[in-house]
Amino acid sequence: MAQAPPNTTIPRVPNPPLSSDLANLPGDLRAVAVPGPSNLNDFVRDPAMARALGKALFWDMQVGSDGVQSCASCHFRAGADPRSKNQLSPGLKRVPDPDLCYSAGRGPNFQLEAAIFPLTRLANPGVRGALDPATDSNDVVSSQGIHHPGNEADPLRFLVGPANTRRV
């Protein structure tokens, strides 16, 4: 995607993968040994049961961040989140004051495109120093989170019209 033309929509990862891609994938991960600490038995009596518990919790909706959607709903593909829409945050973790404003033309439900990357660009490419004010952004690409828990409009502005969207 690094060489994709501007405004190219980043495609979703097909599930199941295309048969033409299967030769490039590692195959069934059940055949790969799970790395772990050499002293695991000092802390865990039954590693097989611990793995079973971990899998159960990963797929449990009550353990998810909103009590409705499990972690596995988005992260079952080796921990990656393949979605490309509504994955942008305006910079809420900015210190000391959060930023509630998206970069121009972006907002909740924004479709990620190759042209917006990298989000931070130098004024003189290849020369460390000033950032390009026309393209620089403190927006952050992340995974969708939970809805604002109240029935009112989300105070952090994760909404499209009157409808709340998932926070990123």
One Martini backbone bead per residue (centre of mass of N, CA, C, O) as a GRO file, in nm:
protein
  168
    1MET     BB    1   0.051   0.066  -0.009
    2ALA     BB    2   0.289   0.273  -0.034
    3GLN     BB    3   0.233   0.287  -0.371
    4ALA     BB    4  -0.032   0.402  -0.367
    5PRO     BB    5  -0.260   0.588  -0.470
    6PRO     BB    6  -0.431   0.835  -0.403
    7ASN     BB    7  -0.729   0.754  -0.243
    8THR     BB    8  -0.692   0.471  -0.147
    9THR     BB    9  -0.852   0.205  -0.037
   10ILE     BB   10  -0.825   0.009   0.228
   11PRO     BB   11  -0.842  -0.312   0.240
   12ARG     BB   12  -0.980  -0.582   0.339
   13VAL     BB   13  -0.947  -0.875   0.492
   14PRO     BB   14  -1.007  -1.170   0.387
   15ASN     BB   15  -1.273  -1.408   0.495
   16PRO     BB   16  -1.119  -1.598   0.369
   17PRO     BB   17  -0.848  -1.631   0.215
   18LEU     BB   18  -0.706  -1.627  -0.063
   19SER     BB   19  -0.576  -1.881  -0.245
   20SER     BB   20  -0.329  -1.708  -0.355
   21ASP     BB   21  -0.225  -1.646  -0.043
   22LEU     BB   22  -0.158  -1.921   0.102
   23ALA     BB   23   0.153  -1.950   0.027
   24ASN     BB   24   0.225  -1.680   0.220
   25LEU     BB   25   0.131  -1.831   0.460
   26PRO     BB   26   0.195  -2.011   0.760
   27GLY     BB   27  -0.063  -2.143   0.835
   28ASP     BB   28  -0.135  -2.350   1.077
   29LEU     BB   29  -0.085  -2.251   1.410
   30ARG     BB   30  -0.115  -2.531   1.554
   31ALA     BB   31   0.186  -2.622   1.443
   32VAL     BB   32   0.293  -2.401   1.630
   33ALA     BB   33   0.486  -2.322   1.872
   34VAL     BB   34   0.444  -2.192   2.188
   35PRO     BB   35   0.574  -1.947   2.342
   36GLY     BB   36   0.756  -1.953   2.661
   37PRO     BB   37   0.836  -1.975   2.969
   38SER     BB   38   1.051  -2.186   3.144
   39ASN     BB   39   0.880  -2.115   3.437
   40LEU     BB   40   0.566  -2.171   3.423
   41ASN     BB   41   0.528  -2.405   3.643
   42ASP     BB   42   0.565  -2.201   3.888
   43PHE     BB   43   0.258  -2.061   3.816
   44VAL     BB   44   0.131  -2.309   3.649
   45ARG     BB   45  -0.030  -2.606   3.676
   46ASP     BB   46  -0.222  -2.586   3.390
   47PRO     BB   47  -0.160  -2.488   3.076
   48ALA     BB   48  -0.408  -2.593   2.918
   49MET     BB   49  -0.618  -2.444   3.097
   50ALA     BB   50  -0.507  -2.159   3.056
   51ARG     BB   51  -0.559  -2.151   2.750
   52ALA     BB   52  -0.862  -2.205   2.765
   53LEU     BB   53  -0.927  -1.954   2.930
   54GLY     BB   54  -0.815  -1.744   2.733
   55LYS     BB   55  -1.005  -1.815   2.498
   56ALA     BB   56  -1.270  -1.766   2.648
   57LEU     BB   57  -1.215  -1.464   2.714
   58PHE     BB   58  -1.169  -1.363   2.419
   59TRP     BB   59  -1.488  -1.459   2.346
   60ASP     BB   60  -1.606  -1.283   2.574
   61MET     BB   61  -1.836  -1.029   2.601
   62GLN     BB   62  -1.797  -0.942   2.911
   63VAL     BB   63  -1.480  -0.867   2.866
   64GLY     BB   64  -1.524  -0.653   2.700
   65SER     BB   65  -1.525  -0.303   2.694
   66ASP     BB   66  -1.874  -0.313   2.664
   67GLY     BB   67  -2.021  -0.607   2.715
   68VAL     BB   68  -2.087  -0.698   2.389
   69GLN     BB   69  -1.789  -0.723   2.276
   70SER     BB   70  -1.544  -0.906   2.187
   71CYS     BB   71  -1.214  -0.913   2.123
   72ALA     BB   72  -1.239  -1.119   1.876
   73SER     BB   73  -1.410  -0.949   1.677
   74CYS     BB   74  -1.121  -0.792   1.587
   75HIS     BB   75  -0.855  -0.990   1.700
   76PHE     BB   76  -0.841  -1.283   1.541
   77ARG     BB   77  -0.608  -1.169   1.341
   78ALA     BB   78  -0.337  -1.181   1.510
   79GLY     BB   79  -0.446  -0.896   1.656
   80ALA     BB   80  -0.576  -0.765   1.420
   81ASP     BB   81  -0.738  -0.480   1.263
   82PRO     BB   82  -0.905  -0.467   0.944
   83ARG     BB   83  -1.025  -0.207   0.969
   84SER     BB   84  -1.091   0.132   0.784
   85LYS     BB   85  -1.333   0.240   0.957
   86ASN     BB   86  -1.341   0.420   1.231
   87GLN     BB   87  -0.992   0.465   1.310
   88LEU     BB   88  -1.006   0.770   1.419
   89SER     BB   89  -0.829   1.006   1.618
   90PRO     BB   90  -0.776   1.344   1.726
   91GLY     BB   91  -0.604   1.335   2.017
   92LEU     BB   92  -0.693   1.252   2.321
   93LYS     BB   93  -0.380   1.193   2.440
   94ARG     BB   94  -0.304   1.467   2.465
   95VAL     BB   95  -0.049   1.666   2.616
   96PRO     BB   96  -0.248   1.808   2.851
   97ASP     BB   97  -0.459   1.847   2.610
   98PRO     BB   98  -0.708   1.743   2.444
   99ASP     BB   99  -0.805   1.665   2.112
  100LEU     BB  100  -1.126   1.733   1.933
  101CYS     BB  101  -0.987   1.783   1.648
  102TYR     BB  102  -0.982   1.719   1.334
  103SER     BB  103  -0.864   1.697   1.052
  104ALA     BB  104  -0.923   1.792   0.758
  105GLY     BB  105  -1.193   1.589   0.644
  106ARG     BB  106  -1.233   1.456   0.921
  107GLY     BB  107  -1.386   1.179   1.115
  108PRO     BB  108  -1.625   1.011   1.191
  109ASN     BB  109  -1.619   0.745   0.960
  110PHE     BB  110  -1.356   0.749   0.836
  111GLN     BB  111  -1.179   0.660   0.546
  112LEU     BB  112  -0.908   0.507   0.491
  113GLU     BB  113  -0.612   0.628   0.317
  114ALA     BB  114  -0.309   0.637   0.167
  115ALA     BB  115  -0.277   0.962   0.152
  116ILE     BB  116  -0.253   1.011   0.482
  117PHE     BB  117   0.019   0.874   0.460
  118PRO     BB  118   0.171   1.012   0.672
  119LEU     BB  119   0.061   1.205   0.938
  120THR     BB  120   0.363   1.292   0.954
  121ARG     BB  121   0.533   1.573   0.802
  122LEU     BB  122   0.785   1.719   0.647
  123ALA     BB  123   0.875   2.012   0.507
  124ASN     BB  124   1.159   1.862   0.448
  125PRO     BB  125   1.228   1.598   0.299
  126GLY     BB  126   1.486   1.437   0.492
  127VAL     BB  127   1.462   1.685   0.703
  128ARG     BB  128   1.504   1.765   1.001
  129GLY     BB  129   1.220   1.936   1.168
  130ALA     BB  130   0.989   2.079   1.031
  131LEU     BB  131   0.653   2.079   0.978
  132ASP     BB  132   0.384   2.032   0.770
  133PRO     BB  133   0.101   2.227   0.797
  134ALA     BB  134  -0.079   2.098   0.558
  135THR     BB  135  -0.031   1.768   0.666
  136ASP     BB  136  -0.022   1.774   0.955
  137SER     BB  137  -0.100   1.532   1.225
  138ASN     BB  138  -0.259   1.418   1.546
  139ASP     BB  139  -0.381   1.192   1.454
  140VAL     BB  140  -0.512   0.855   1.522
  141VAL     BB  141  -0.454   0.518   1.464
  142SER     BB  142  -0.696   0.266   1.550
  143SER     BB  143  -0.929   0.115   1.746
  144GLN     BB  144  -1.225   0.046   1.811
  145GLY     BB  145  -1.443   0.096   2.065
  146ILE     BB  146  -1.671   0.242   2.255
  147HIS     BB  147  -1.950   0.361   2.344
  148HIS     BB  148  -2.118   0.590   2.475
  149PRO     BB  149  -2.300   0.515   2.765
  150GLY     BB  150  -2.499   0.719   2.695
  151ASN     BB  151  -2.788   0.885   2.541
  152GLU     BB  152  -2.622   1.107   2.472
  153ALA     BB  153  -2.411   1.293   2.334
  154ASP     BB  154  -2.092   1.275   2.274
  155PRO     BB  155  -1.852   1.476   2.430
  156LEU     BB  156  -1.610   1.376   2.214
  157ARG     BB  157  -1.755   1.357   1.916
  158PHE     BB  158  -1.855   1.050   1.853
  159LEU     BB  159  -2.034   1.157   1.579
  160VAL     BB  160  -2.316   1.131   1.344
  161GLY     BB  161  -2.482   1.356   1.411
  162PRO     BB  162  -2.690   1.193   1.645
  163ALA     BB  163  -2.488   0.948   1.618
  164ASN     BB  164  -2.311   0.732   1.781
  165THR     BB  165  -1.986   0.622   1.792
  166ARG     BB  166  -1.702   0.467   1.810
  167ARG     BB  167  -1.439   0.485   1.994
  168VAL     BB  168  -1.068   0.528   1.949
   0.00000   0.00000   0.00000
